[in-house]
Coordinates of N, CA, C and O and ligand atoms in Angstrom, one line a residue:
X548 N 51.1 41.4 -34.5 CA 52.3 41.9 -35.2 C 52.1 41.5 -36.7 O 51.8 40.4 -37.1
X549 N 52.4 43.0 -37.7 CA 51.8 42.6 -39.5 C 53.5 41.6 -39.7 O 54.6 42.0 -39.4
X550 N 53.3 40.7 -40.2 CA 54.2 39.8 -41.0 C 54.2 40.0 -42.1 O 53.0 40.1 -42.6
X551 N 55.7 40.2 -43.3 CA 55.8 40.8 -44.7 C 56.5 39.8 -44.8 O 57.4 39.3 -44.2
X552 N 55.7 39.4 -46.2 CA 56.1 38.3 -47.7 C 57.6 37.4 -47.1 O 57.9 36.3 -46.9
X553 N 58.6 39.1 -47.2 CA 59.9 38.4 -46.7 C 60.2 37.2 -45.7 O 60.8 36.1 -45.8
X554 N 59.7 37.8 -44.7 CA 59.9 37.1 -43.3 C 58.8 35.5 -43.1 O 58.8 34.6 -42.3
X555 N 57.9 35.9 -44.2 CA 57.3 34.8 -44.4 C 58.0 33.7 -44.8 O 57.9 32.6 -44.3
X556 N 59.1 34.1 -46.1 CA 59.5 33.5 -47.0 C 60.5 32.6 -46.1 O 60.5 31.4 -46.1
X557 N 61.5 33.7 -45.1 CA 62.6 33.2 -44.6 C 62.2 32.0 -43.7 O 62.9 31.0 -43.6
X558 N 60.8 32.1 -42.9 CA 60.7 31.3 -42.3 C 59.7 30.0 -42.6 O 59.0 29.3 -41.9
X559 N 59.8 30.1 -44.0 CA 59.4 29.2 -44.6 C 60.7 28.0 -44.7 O 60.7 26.8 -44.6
X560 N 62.1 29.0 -45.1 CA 62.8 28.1 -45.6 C 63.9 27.3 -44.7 O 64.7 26.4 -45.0
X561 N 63.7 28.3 -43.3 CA 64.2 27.9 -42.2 C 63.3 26.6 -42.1 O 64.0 25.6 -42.4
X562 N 62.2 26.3 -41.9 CA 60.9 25.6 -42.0 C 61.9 23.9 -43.1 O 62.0 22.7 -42.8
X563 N 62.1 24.6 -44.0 CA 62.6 23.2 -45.2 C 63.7 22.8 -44.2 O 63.9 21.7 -43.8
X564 N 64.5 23.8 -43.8 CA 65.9 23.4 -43.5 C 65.9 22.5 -42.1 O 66.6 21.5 -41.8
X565 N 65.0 22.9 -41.5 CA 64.8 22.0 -40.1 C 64.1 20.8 -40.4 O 64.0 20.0 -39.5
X566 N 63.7 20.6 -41.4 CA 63.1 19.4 -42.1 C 64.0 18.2 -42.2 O 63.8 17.1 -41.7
X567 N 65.0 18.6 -42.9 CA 66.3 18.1 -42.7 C 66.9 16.8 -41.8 O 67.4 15.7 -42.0
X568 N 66.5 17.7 -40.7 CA 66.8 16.8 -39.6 C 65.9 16.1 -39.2 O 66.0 15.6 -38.1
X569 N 64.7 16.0 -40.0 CA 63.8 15.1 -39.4 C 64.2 13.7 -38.7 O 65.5 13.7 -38.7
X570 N 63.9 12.8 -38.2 CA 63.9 11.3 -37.9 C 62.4 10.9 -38.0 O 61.5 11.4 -37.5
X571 N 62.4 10.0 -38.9 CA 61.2 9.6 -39.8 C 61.5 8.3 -40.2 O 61.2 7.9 -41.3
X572 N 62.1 7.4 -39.3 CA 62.2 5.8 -40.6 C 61.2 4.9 -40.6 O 61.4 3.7 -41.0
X573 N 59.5 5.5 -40.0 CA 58.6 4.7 -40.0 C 57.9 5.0 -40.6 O 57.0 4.2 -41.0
X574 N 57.9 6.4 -41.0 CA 56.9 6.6 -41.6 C 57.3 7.5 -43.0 O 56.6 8.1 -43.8
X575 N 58.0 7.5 -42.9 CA 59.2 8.0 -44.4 C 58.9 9.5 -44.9 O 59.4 10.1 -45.8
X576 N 57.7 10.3 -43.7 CA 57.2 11.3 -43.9 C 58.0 12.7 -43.3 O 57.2 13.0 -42.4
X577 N 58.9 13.4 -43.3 CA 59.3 14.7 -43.0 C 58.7 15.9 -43.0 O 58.3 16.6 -44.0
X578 N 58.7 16.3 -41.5 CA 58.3 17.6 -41.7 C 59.3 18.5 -40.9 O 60.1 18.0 -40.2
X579 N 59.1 19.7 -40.8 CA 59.8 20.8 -40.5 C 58.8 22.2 -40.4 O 57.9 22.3 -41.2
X580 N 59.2 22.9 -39.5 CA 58.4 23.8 -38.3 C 59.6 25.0 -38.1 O 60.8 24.6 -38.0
X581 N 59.5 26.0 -38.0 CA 60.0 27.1 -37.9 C 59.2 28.5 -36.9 O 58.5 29.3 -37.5
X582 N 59.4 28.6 -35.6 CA 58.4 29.0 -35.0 C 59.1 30.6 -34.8 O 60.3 30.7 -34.5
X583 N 58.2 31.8 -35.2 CA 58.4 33.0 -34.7 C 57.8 33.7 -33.6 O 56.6 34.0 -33.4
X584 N 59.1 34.2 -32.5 CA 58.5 35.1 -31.6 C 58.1 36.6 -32.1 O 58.3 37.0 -33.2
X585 N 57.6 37.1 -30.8 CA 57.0 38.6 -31.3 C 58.2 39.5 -31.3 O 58.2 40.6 -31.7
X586 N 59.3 38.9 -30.9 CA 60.1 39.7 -30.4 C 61.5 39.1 -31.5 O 62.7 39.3 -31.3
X587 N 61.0 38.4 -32.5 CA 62.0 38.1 -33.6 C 63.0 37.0 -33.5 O 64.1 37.2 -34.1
X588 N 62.9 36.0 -32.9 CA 63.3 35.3 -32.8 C 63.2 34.3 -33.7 O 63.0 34.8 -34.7
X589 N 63.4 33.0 -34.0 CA 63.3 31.5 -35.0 C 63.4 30.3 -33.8 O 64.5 29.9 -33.4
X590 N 62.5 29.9 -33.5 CA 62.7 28.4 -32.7 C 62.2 27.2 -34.0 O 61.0 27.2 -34.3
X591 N 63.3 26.2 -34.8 CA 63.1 25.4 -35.3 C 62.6 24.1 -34.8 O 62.5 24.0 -33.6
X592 N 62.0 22.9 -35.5 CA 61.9 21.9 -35.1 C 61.7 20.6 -36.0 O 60.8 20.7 -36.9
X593 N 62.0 19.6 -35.9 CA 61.4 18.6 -37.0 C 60.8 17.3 -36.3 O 61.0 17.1 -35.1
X594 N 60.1 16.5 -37.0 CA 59.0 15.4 -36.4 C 60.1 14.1 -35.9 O 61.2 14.1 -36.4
X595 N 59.9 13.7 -35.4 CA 60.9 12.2 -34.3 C 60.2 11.3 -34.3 O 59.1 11.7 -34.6
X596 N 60.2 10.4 -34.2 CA 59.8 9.1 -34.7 C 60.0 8.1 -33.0 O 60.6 8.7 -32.1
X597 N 59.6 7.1 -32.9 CA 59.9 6.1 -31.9 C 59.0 4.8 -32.9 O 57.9 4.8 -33.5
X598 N 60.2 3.8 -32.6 CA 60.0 2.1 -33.0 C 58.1 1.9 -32.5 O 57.3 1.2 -33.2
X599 N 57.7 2.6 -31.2 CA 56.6 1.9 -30.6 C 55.2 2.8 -31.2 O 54.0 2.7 -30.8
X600 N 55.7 3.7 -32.0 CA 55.1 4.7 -32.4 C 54.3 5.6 -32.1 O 54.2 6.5 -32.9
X601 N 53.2 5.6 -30.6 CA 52.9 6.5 -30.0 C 54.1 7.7 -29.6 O 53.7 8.9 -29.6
X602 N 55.4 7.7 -29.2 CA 55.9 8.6 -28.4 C 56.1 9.7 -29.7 O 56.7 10.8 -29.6
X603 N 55.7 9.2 -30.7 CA 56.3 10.2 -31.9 C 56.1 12.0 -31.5 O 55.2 12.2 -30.8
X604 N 56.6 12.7 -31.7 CA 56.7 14.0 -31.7 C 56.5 15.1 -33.2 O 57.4 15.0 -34.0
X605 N 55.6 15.8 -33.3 CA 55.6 16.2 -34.6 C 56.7 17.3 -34.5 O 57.2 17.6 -33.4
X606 N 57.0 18.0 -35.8 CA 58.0 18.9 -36.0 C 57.3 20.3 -35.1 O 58.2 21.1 -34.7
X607 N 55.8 20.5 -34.9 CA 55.5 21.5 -34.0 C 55.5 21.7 -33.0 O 55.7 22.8 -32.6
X608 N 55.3 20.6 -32.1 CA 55.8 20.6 -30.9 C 57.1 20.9 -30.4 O 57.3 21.6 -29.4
X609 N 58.3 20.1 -31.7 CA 59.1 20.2 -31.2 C 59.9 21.5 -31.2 O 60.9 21.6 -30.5
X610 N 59.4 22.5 -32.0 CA 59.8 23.9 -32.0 C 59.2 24.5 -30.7 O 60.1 24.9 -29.9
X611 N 57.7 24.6 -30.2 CA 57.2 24.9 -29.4 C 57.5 24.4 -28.1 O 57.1 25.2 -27.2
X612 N 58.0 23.6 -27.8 CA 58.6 22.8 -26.4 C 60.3 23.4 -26.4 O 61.1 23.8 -25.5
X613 N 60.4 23.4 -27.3 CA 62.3 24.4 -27.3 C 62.1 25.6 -27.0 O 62.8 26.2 -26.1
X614 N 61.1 26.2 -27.6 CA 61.1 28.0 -27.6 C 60.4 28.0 -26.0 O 60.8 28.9 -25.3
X615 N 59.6 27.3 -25.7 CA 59.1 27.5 -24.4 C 60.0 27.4 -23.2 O 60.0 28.0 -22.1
X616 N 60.8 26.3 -23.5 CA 61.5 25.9 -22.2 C 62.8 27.0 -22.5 O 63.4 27.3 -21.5
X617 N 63.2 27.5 -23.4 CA 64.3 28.6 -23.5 C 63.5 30.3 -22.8 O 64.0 31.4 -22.5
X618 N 62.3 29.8 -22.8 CA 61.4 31.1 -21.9 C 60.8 31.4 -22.5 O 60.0 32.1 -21.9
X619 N 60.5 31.5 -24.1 CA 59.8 32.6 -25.1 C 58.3 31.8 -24.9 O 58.0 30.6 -25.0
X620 N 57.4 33.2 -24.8 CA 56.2 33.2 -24.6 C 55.4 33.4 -25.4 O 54.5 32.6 -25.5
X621 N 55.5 34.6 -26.5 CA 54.7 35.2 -27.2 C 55.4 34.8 -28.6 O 56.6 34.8 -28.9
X622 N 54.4 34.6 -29.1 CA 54.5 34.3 -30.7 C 53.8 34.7 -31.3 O 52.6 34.8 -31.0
X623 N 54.3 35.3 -32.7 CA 53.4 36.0 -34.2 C 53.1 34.4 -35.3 O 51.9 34.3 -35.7
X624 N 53.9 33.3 -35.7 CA 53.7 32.9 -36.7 C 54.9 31.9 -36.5 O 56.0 32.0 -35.9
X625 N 54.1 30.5 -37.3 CA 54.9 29.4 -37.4 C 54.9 28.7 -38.9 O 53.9 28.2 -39.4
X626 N 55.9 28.7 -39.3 CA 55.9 27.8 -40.8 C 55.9 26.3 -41.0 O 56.9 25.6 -40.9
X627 N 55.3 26.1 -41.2 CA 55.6 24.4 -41.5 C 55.7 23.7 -43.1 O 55.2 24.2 -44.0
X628 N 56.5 22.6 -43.1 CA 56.5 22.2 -44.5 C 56.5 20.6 -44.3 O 57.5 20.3 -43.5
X629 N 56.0 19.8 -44.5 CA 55.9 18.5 -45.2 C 55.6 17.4 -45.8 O 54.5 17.1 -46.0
X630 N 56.6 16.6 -46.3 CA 56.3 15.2 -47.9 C 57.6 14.7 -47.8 O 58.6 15.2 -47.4
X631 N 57.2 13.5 -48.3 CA 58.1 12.2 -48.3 C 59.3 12.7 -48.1 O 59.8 13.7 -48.6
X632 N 60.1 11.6 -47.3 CA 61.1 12.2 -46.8 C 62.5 12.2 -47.8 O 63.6 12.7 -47.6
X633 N 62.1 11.7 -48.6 CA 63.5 11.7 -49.9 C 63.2 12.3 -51.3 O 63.8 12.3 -52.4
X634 N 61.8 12.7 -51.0 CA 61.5 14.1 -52.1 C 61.6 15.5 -51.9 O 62.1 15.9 -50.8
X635 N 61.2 16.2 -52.7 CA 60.9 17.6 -52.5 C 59.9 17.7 -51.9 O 59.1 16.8 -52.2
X636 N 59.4 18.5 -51.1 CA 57.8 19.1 -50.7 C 57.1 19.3 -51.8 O 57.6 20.1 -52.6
X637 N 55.8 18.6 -52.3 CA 55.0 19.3 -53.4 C 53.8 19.5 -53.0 O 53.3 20.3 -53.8
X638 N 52.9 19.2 -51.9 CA 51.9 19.5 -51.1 C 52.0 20.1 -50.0 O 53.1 20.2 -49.5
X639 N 50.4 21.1 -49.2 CA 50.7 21.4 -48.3 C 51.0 20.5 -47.4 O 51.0 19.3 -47.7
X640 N 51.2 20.8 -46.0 CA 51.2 20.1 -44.7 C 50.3 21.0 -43.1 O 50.6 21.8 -42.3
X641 N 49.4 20.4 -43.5 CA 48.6 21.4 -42.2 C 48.7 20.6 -40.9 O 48.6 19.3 -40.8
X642 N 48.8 21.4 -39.8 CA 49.5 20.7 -38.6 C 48.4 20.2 -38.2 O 47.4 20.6 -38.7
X643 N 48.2 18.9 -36.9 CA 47.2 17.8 -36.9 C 47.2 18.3 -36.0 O 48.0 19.2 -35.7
X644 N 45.5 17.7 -34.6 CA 44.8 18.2 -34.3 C 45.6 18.3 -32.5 O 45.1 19.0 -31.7
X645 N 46.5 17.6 -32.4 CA 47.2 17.5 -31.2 C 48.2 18.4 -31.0 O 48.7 18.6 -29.9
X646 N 48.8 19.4 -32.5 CA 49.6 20.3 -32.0 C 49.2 21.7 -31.8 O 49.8 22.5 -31.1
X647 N 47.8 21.8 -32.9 CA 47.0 22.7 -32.6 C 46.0 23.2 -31.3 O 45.4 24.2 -31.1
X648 N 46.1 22.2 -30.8 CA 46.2 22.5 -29.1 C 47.1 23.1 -28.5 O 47.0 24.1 -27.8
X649 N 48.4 22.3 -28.8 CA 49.5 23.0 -28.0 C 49.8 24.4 -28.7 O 50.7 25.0 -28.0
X650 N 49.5 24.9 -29.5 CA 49.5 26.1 -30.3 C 48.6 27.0 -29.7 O 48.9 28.2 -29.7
X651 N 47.4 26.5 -29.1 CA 46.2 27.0 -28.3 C 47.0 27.4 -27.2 O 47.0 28.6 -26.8
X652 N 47.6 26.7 -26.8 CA 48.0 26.8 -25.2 C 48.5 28.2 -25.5 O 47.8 29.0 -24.9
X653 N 49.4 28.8 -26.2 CA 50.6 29.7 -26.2 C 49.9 31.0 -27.3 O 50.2 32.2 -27.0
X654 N 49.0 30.6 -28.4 CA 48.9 31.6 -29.3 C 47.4 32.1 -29.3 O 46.3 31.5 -29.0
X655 N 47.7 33.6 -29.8 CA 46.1 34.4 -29.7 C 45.3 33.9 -31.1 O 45.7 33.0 -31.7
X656 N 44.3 34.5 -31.3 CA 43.4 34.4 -32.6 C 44.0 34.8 -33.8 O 43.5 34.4 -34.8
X657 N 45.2 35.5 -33.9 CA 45.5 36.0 -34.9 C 47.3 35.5 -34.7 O 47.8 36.6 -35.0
X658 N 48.0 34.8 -34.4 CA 49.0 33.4 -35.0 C 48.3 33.4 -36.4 O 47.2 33.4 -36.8
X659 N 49.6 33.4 -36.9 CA 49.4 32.8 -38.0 C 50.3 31.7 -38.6 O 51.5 31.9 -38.8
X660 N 49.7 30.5 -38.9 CA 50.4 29.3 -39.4 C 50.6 29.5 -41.1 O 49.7 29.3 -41.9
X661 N 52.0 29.8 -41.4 CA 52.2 29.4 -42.7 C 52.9 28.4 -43.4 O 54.1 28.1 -43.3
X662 N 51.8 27.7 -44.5 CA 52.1 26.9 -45.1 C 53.1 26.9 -46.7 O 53.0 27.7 -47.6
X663 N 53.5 26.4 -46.7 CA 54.5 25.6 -48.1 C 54.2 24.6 -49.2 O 53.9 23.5 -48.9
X664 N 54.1 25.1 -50.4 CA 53.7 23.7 -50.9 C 55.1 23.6 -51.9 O 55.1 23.2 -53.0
X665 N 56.0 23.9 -51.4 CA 57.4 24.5 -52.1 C 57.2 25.2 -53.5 O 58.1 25.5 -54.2
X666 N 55.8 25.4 -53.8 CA 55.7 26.7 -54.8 C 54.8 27.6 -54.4 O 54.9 28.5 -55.2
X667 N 53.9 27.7 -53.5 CA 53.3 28.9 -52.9 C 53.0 28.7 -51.5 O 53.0 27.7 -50.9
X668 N 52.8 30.1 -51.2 CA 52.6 30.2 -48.9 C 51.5 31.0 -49.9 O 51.2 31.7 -50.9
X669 N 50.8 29.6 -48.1 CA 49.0 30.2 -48.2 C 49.8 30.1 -46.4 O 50.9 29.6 -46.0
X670 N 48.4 31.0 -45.9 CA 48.4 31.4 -44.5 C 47.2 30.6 -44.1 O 46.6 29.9 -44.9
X671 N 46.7 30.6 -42.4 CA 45.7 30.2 -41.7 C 45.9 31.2 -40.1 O 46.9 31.4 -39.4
X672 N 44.7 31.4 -40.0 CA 45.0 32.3 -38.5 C 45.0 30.6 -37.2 O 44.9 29.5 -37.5
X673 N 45.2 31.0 -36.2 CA 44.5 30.4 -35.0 C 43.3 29.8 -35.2 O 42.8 28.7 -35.4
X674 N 42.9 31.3 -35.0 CA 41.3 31.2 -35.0 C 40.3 30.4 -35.7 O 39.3 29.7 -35.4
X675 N 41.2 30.7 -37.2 CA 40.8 29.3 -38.3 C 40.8 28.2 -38.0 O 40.1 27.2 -38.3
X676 N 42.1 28.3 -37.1 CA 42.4 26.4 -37.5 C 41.6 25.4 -36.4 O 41.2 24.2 -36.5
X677 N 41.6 26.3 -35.5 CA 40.6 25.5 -34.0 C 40.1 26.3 -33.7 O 40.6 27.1 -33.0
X678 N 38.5 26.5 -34.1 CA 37.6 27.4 -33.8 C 37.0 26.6 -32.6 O 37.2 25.4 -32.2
X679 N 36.3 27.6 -32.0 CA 36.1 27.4 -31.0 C 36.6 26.4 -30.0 O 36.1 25.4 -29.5
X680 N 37.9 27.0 -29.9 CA 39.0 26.4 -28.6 C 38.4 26.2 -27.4 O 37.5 26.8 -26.8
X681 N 39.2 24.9 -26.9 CA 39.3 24.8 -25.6 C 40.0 25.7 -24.2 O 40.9 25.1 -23.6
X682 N 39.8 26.4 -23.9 CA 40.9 26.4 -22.5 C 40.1 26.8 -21.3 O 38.9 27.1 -21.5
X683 N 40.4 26.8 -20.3 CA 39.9 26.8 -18.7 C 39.5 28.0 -18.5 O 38.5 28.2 -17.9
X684 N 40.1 29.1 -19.1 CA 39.5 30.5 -18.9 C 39.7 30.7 -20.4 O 40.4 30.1 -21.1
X685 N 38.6 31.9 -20.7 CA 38.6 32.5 -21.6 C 39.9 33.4 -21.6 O 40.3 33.8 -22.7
X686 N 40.5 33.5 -20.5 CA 41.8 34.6 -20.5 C 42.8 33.5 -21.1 O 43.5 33.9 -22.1
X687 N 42.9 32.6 -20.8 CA 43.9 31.5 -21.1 C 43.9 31.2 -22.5 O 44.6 30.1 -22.7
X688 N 43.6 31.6 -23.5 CA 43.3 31.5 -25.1 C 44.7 31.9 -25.4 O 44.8 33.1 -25.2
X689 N 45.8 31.3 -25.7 CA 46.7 32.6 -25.9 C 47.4 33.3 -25.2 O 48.0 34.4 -25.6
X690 N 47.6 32.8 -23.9 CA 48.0 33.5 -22.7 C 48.2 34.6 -23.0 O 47.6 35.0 -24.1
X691 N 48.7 35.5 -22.4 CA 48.5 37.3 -22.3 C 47.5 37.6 -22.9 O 47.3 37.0 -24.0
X692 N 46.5 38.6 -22.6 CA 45.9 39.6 -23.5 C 46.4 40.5 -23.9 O 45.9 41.2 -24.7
Ligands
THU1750 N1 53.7 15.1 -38.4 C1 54.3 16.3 -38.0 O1 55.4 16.5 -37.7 N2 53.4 17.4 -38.0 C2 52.1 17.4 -38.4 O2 51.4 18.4 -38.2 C3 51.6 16.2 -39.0 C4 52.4 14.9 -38.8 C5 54.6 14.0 -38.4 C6 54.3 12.9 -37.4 C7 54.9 11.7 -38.0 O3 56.2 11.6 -37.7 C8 54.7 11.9 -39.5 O4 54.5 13.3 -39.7 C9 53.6 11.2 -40.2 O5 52.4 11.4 -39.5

């Protein structure tokens, strides 16, 4: 599915606004995730924190584990934005290597992850970001073909 400037934009800023809610008091870092289905949807999400600090949850997952368990399967494009949690965003935030798995699980070669540096969206496909993926079948890349 082609994605236009606009809907980039929006879900970029849906992306800040879910940021918001982050819970971050360990690491004072905020981020925010804005995930699109194919079928037009917005599943938000922001990063959570725990005292013991493994259980942490990033803002990608947490979009991705909502939109899943509400049933949505297919996705075009997810925004993310993250920096200190009591500034503005001024760098990118590219998502780390445990959610781009779970991203694997659900999305084809051409997902596209867009980024924020709260003054320009750069894009990255799938494909880009975890080349040569893992999964059990080649059919499994992405579920559906
Ligand atoms: N974090 C995310 O939410 N997404 C990423 O892709 C990178 C890191 C969160 C996890 C943690 O709460 C904080 O940012 C600092 O690592």
């Amino acid at each position: 599915m082609k994605i236009d400037q606009k809907q980039k934009e929006i879900l970029v800023a849906r992306a800040k606004e879910a940021r918001s809610k982050s819970y971050c008091p360990y690491s004072g870092f905020a981020v925010g995730a804005a995930l699109l289905t194919q079928d037009e949807r917005i599943y938000t999400g922001a990063n959570i924190e725990s005292a013991s600090y493994s259980p942490t949850v990033c803002a990608e997952r947490v979009a991705f584990f909502g939109a899943i368990h509400d049933g949505a399967r297919d996705f075009s494009a997810i925004a993310v934005v993250g920096g200190e949690s009591d500034k503005a965003i001024s760098s990118f935030c590219s998502p780390c290597g445990v959610c781009r798995q779970v991203m694997s699980e659900f999305c084809r070669d051409d997902f596209l992850v867009i980024l924020s540096d709260g003054n320009q969206i750069t894009e990255i496909t799938m494909e880009a970001l975890l080349p040569a993926r893992f999964a059990l079948k080649e059919t499994e890349k992405g579920g559906k073909a």
